[in-house]
């Protein structure tokens, strides 16, 4: 039996820890506070979604990911297509000022965790291409073709 309050909670916390570690080394306390606030909002939304699903599985809350993860999801919804980690890194460099000065390897860890979280939460599909040693993500669409 899982002790997670909602599916993906452990993955979300692991992503937060990796992000905080990277920002703590190269950012300032304001960046850490901002990331913790974003996590608190994401966590509350996920808990609310889990509670809603227990009562009425067909109804999903109107909210969703917030902060940089919400920005990434919006970009994926707008641009569509394949999103490998390097594309998410480039998006963060251009659109999230708090992450611009972060070293590439740390930002890559953040992007990888955020894409994993969006997949866990049901927003993205993960695709592994073993022939080309490649992984990318696409927006999960409903059976009727809408997202």
PDB file of C-alpha atoms in Angstrom:
ATOM      1  CA  UNK A   1       0.000   0.000   0.000  1.00  0.00           C
ATOM      2  CA  UNK A   2       1.297   3.437  -0.913  1.00  0.00           C
ATOM      3  CA  UNK A   3       1.620   6.138   1.730  1.00  0.00           C
ATOM      4  CA  UNK A   4       1.286   8.893  -0.866  1.00  0.00           C
ATOM      5  CA  UNK A   5      -1.587  11.310  -0.300  1.00  0.00           C
ATOM      6  CA  UNK A   6      -2.135  11.331  -4.070  1.00  0.00           C
ATOM      7  CA  UNK A   7      -0.505   9.566  -7.052  1.00  0.00           C
ATOM      8  CA  UNK A   8       2.806  11.178  -7.912  1.00  0.00           C
ATOM      9  CA  UNK A   9       3.358  12.885  -4.545  1.00  0.00           C
ATOM     10  CA  UNK A  10       6.721  11.199  -4.007  1.00  0.00           C
ATOM     11  CA  UNK A  11       7.885  12.084  -7.525  1.00  0.00           C
ATOM     12  CA  UNK A  12       6.806  15.692  -6.995  1.00  0.00           C
ATOM     13  CA  UNK A  13       8.751  15.888  -3.711  1.00  0.00           C
ATOM     14  CA  UNK A  14      11.841  14.372  -5.328  1.00  0.00           C
ATOM     15  CA  UNK A  15      11.642  16.970  -8.089  1.00  0.00           C
ATOM     16  CA  UNK A  16      11.269  19.748  -5.526  1.00  0.00           C
ATOM     17  CA  UNK A  17      14.308  18.537  -3.598  1.00  0.00           C
ATOM     18  CA  UNK A  18      16.436  18.401  -6.759  1.00  0.00           C
ATOM     19  CA  UNK A  19      15.297  21.888  -7.732  1.00  0.00           C
ATOM     20  CA  UNK A  20      15.880  23.337  -4.262  1.00  0.00           C
ATOM     21  CA  UNK A  21      19.331  21.788  -4.136  1.00  0.00           C
ATOM     22  CA  UNK A  22      20.290  23.401  -7.431  1.00  0.00           C
ATOM     23  CA  UNK A  23      18.773  26.796  -6.579  1.00  0.00           C
ATOM     24  CA  UNK A  24      20.285  26.807  -3.078  1.00  0.00           C
ATOM     25  CA  UNK A  25      23.739  26.378  -4.601  1.00  0.00           C
ATOM     26  CA  UNK A  26      23.375  29.022  -7.286  1.00  0.00           C
ATOM     27  CA  UNK A  27      20.368  31.182  -6.463  1.00  0.00           C
ATOM     28  CA  UNK A  28      19.290  33.272  -3.538  1.00  0.00           C
ATOM     29  CA  UNK A  29      16.851  32.834  -0.679  1.00  0.00           C
ATOM     30  CA  UNK A  30      14.117  34.645  -2.635  1.00  0.00           C
ATOM     31  CA  UNK A  31      14.291  31.962  -5.343  1.00  0.00           C
ATOM     32  CA  UNK A  32      14.005  29.226  -2.709  1.00  0.00           C
ATOM     33  CA  UNK A  33      10.970  30.920  -1.149  1.00  0.00           C
ATOM     34  CA  UNK A  34       9.341  31.248  -4.577  1.00  0.00           C
ATOM     35  CA  UNK A  35       9.921  27.549  -5.369  1.00  0.00           C
ATOM     36  CA  UNK A  36       8.496  26.509  -1.995  1.00  0.00           C
ATOM     37  CA  UNK A  37       5.404  28.654  -2.611  1.00  0.00           C
ATOM     38  CA  UNK A  38       4.967  27.092  -6.069  1.00  0.00           C
ATOM     39  CA  UNK A  39       5.302  23.626  -4.546  1.00  0.00           C
ATOM     40  CA  UNK A  40       2.753  24.439  -1.852  1.00  0.00           C
ATOM     41  CA  UNK A  41       0.236  25.554  -4.498  1.00  0.00           C
ATOM     42  CA  UNK A  42       0.924  22.484  -6.689  1.00  0.00           C
ATOM     43  CA  UNK A  43       0.637  20.180  -3.680  1.00  0.00           C
ATOM     44  CA  UNK A  44      -2.657  21.741  -2.573  1.00  0.00           C
ATOM     45  CA  UNK A  45      -4.065  21.428  -6.097  1.00  0.00           C
ATOM     46  CA  UNK A  46      -3.004  17.781  -6.321  1.00  0.00           C
ATOM     47  CA  UNK A  47      -4.534  16.992  -2.929  1.00  0.00           C
ATOM     48  CA  UNK A  48      -7.767  18.723  -3.950  1.00  0.00           C
ATOM     49  CA  UNK A  49      -7.795  16.761  -7.209  1.00  0.00           C
ATOM     50  CA  UNK A  50      -7.284  13.487  -5.327  1.00  0.00           C
ATOM     51  CA  UNK A  51     -10.135  14.338  -2.938  1.00  0.00           C
ATOM     52  CA  UNK A  52     -12.368  15.253  -5.888  1.00  0.00           C
ATOM     53  CA  UNK A  53     -11.516  12.014  -7.670  1.00  0.00           C
ATOM     54  CA  UNK A  54     -12.436   9.964  -4.614  1.00  0.00           C
ATOM     55  CA  UNK A  55     -15.879  11.576  -4.480  1.00  0.00           C
ATOM     56  CA  UNK A  56     -16.651  11.998  -8.168  1.00  0.00           C
ATOM     57  CA  UNK A  57     -14.136  10.280 -10.460  1.00  0.00           C
ATOM     58  CA  UNK A  58     -15.529  11.919 -13.620  1.00  0.00           C
ATOM     59  CA  UNK A  59     -15.129  15.502 -12.362  1.00  0.00           C
ATOM     60  CA  UNK A  60     -11.662  17.047 -12.513  1.00  0.00           C
ATOM     61  CA  UNK A  61     -10.862  20.328 -10.768  1.00  0.00           C
ATOM     62  CA  UNK A  62     -10.474  23.358 -13.039  1.00  0.00           C
ATOM     63  CA  UNK A  63      -7.019  24.186 -11.592  1.00  0.00           C
ATOM     64  CA  UNK A  64      -3.813  22.398 -12.449  1.00  0.00           C
ATOM     65  CA  UNK A  65      -0.082  22.926 -12.187  1.00  0.00           C
ATOM     66  CA  UNK A  66       1.058  26.416 -11.237  1.00  0.00           C
ATOM     67  CA  UNK A  67       4.319  28.326 -11.345  1.00  0.00           C
ATOM     68  CA  UNK A  68       7.035  27.224 -13.741  1.00  0.00           C
ATOM     69  CA  UNK A  69       5.399  23.805 -14.231  1.00  0.00           C
ATOM     70  CA  UNK A  70       2.168  25.499 -15.250  1.00  0.00           C
ATOM     71  CA  UNK A  71       4.109  27.742 -17.643  1.00  0.00           C
ATOM     72  CA  UNK A  72       5.761  24.686 -19.190  1.00  0.00           C
ATOM     73  CA  UNK A  73       2.425  22.908 -19.612  1.00  0.00           C
ATOM     74  CA  UNK A  74       0.948  26.017 -21.266  1.00  0.00           C
ATOM     75  CA  UNK A  75       3.911  26.153 -23.658  1.00  0.00           C
ATOM     76  CA  UNK A  76       3.481  22.468 -24.525  1.00  0.00           C
ATOM     77  CA  UNK A  77      -0.232  22.992 -25.121  1.00  0.00           C
ATOM     78  CA  UNK A  78       0.512  25.957 -27.387  1.00  0.00           C
ATOM     79  CA  UNK A  79       3.465  24.593 -29.366  1.00  0.00           C
ATOM     80  CA  UNK A  80       2.473  20.904 -29.358  1.00  0.00           C
ATOM     81  CA  UNK A  81       4.876  18.425 -30.896  1.00  0.00           C
ATOM     82  CA  UNK A  82       7.671  16.484 -29.267  1.00  0.00           C
ATOM     83  CA  UNK A  83       9.216  17.872 -26.083  1.00  0.00           C
ATOM     84  CA  UNK A  84      12.558  16.322 -25.225  1.00  0.00           C
ATOM     85  CA  UNK A  85      14.262  17.572 -22.062  1.00  0.00           C
ATOM     86  CA  UNK A  86      16.487  19.996 -24.010  1.00  0.00           C
ATOM     87  CA  UNK A  87      13.401  21.782 -25.349  1.00  0.00           C
ATOM     88  CA  UNK A  88      12.058  22.259 -21.814  1.00  0.00           C
ATOM     89  CA  UNK A  89      15.502  23.541 -20.725  1.00  0.00           C
ATOM     90  CA  UNK A  90      15.474  26.082 -23.561  1.00  0.00           C
ATOM     91  CA  UNK A  91      11.945  27.150 -22.585  1.00  0.00           C
ATOM     92  CA  UNK A  92      13.014  27.690 -18.968  1.00  0.00           C
ATOM     93  CA  UNK A  93      16.110  29.691 -20.004  1.00  0.00           C
ATOM     94  CA  UNK A  94      13.923  32.028 -22.085  1.00  0.00           C
ATOM     95  CA  UNK A  95      10.851  32.301 -19.848  1.00  0.00           C
ATOM     96  CA  UNK A  96      11.712  31.721 -16.169  1.00  0.00           C
ATOM     97  CA  UNK A  97      14.118  34.414 -14.927  1.00  0.00           C
ATOM     98  CA  UNK A  98      14.807  32.655 -11.609  1.00  0.00           C
ATOM     99  CA  UNK A  99      16.310  29.688 -13.492  1.00  0.00           C
ATOM    100  CA  UNK A 100      18.410  31.572 -16.068  1.00  0.00           C
ATOM    101  CA  UNK A 101      21.613  31.582 -14.026  1.00  0.00           C
ATOM    102  CA  UNK A 102      21.303  27.944 -13.001  1.00  0.00           C
ATOM    103  CA  UNK A 103      24.026  25.638 -14.390  1.00  0.00           C
ATOM    104  CA  UNK A 104      22.898  23.530 -17.335  1.00  0.00           C
ATOM    105  CA  UNK A 105      23.117  20.161 -15.556  1.00  0.00           C
ATOM    106  CA  UNK A 106      20.962  21.437 -12.682  1.00  0.00           C
ATOM    107  CA  UNK A 107      18.413  23.016 -14.984  1.00  0.00           C
ATOM    108  CA  UNK A 108      18.292  19.769 -16.951  1.00  0.00           C
ATOM    109  CA  UNK A 109      17.471  17.928 -13.704  1.00  0.00           C
ATOM    110  CA  UNK A 110      14.676  20.415 -12.978  1.00  0.00           C
ATOM    111  CA  UNK A 111      13.234  20.101 -16.497  1.00  0.00           C
ATOM    112  CA  UNK A 112      13.411  16.303 -16.413  1.00  0.00           C
ATOM    113  CA  UNK A 113      11.586  16.250 -13.065  1.00  0.00           C
ATOM    114  CA  UNK A 114       8.908  18.660 -14.255  1.00  0.00           C
ATOM    115  CA  UNK A 115       8.248  16.621 -17.410  1.00  0.00           C
ATOM    116  CA  UNK A 116       8.088  13.480 -15.253  1.00  0.00           C
ATOM    117  CA  UNK A 117       5.614  15.173 -12.886  1.00  0.00           C
ATOM    118  CA  UNK A 118       3.391  16.333 -15.753  1.00  0.00           C
ATOM    119  CA  UNK A 119       3.395  12.754 -17.047  1.00  0.00           C
ATOM    120  CA  UNK A 120       2.544  11.355 -13.610  1.00  0.00           C
ATOM    121  CA  UNK A 121      -0.312  13.844 -13.267  1.00  0.00           C
ATOM    122  CA  UNK A 122      -1.745  12.721 -16.615  1.00  0.00           C
ATOM    123  CA  UNK A 123      -0.964  15.767 -18.775  1.00  0.00           C
ATOM    124  CA  UNK A 124       1.765  14.228 -20.957  1.00  0.00           C
ATOM    125  CA  UNK A 125       2.663  10.922 -22.589  1.00  0.00           C
ATOM    126  CA  UNK A 126       6.266   9.721 -22.399  1.00  0.00           C
ATOM    127  CA  UNK A 127       7.818   8.169 -25.490  1.00  0.00           C
ATOM    128  CA  UNK A 128      11.040   6.168 -25.439  1.00  0.00           C
ATOM    129  CA  UNK A 129      12.810   5.538 -28.744  1.00  0.00           C
ATOM    130  CA  UNK A 130      15.427   2.844 -28.007  1.00  0.00           C
ATOM    131  CA  UNK A 131      16.689   2.832 -31.609  1.00  0.00           C
ATOM    132  CA  UNK A 132      17.865   6.435 -31.273  1.00  0.00           C
ATOM    133  CA  UNK A 133      18.449   6.447 -27.478  1.00  0.00           C
ATOM    134  CA  UNK A 134      15.870   9.221 -27.260  1.00  0.00           C
ATOM    135  CA  UNK A 135      13.064  10.144 -24.878  1.00  0.00           C
ATOM    136  CA  UNK A 136      10.464  12.840 -25.481  1.00  0.00           C
ATOM    137  CA  UNK A 137       7.063  13.868 -24.224  1.00  0.00           C
ATOM    138  CA  UNK A 138       3.862  14.845 -26.015  1.00  0.00           C
ATOM    139  CA  UNK A 139       0.635  16.368 -24.804  1.00  0.00           C
ATOM    140  CA  UNK A 140      -1.824  13.673 -23.810  1.00  0.00           C
ATOM    141  CA  UNK A 141      -4.980  14.017 -25.864  1.00  0.00           C
ATOM    142  CA  UNK A 142      -8.398  12.601 -25.265  1.00  0.00           C
ATOM    143  CA  UNK A 143      -9.815   9.935 -27.528  1.00  0.00           C
ATOM    144  CA  UNK A 144     -11.822  12.566 -29.397  1.00  0.00           C
ATOM    145  CA  UNK A 145      -8.591  14.385 -30.306  1.00  0.00           C
ATOM    146  CA  UNK A 146      -8.972  17.337 -27.929  1.00  0.00           C
ATOM    147  CA  UNK A 147      -6.523  18.032 -25.107  1.00  0.00           C
TER     148      UNK A 147
END
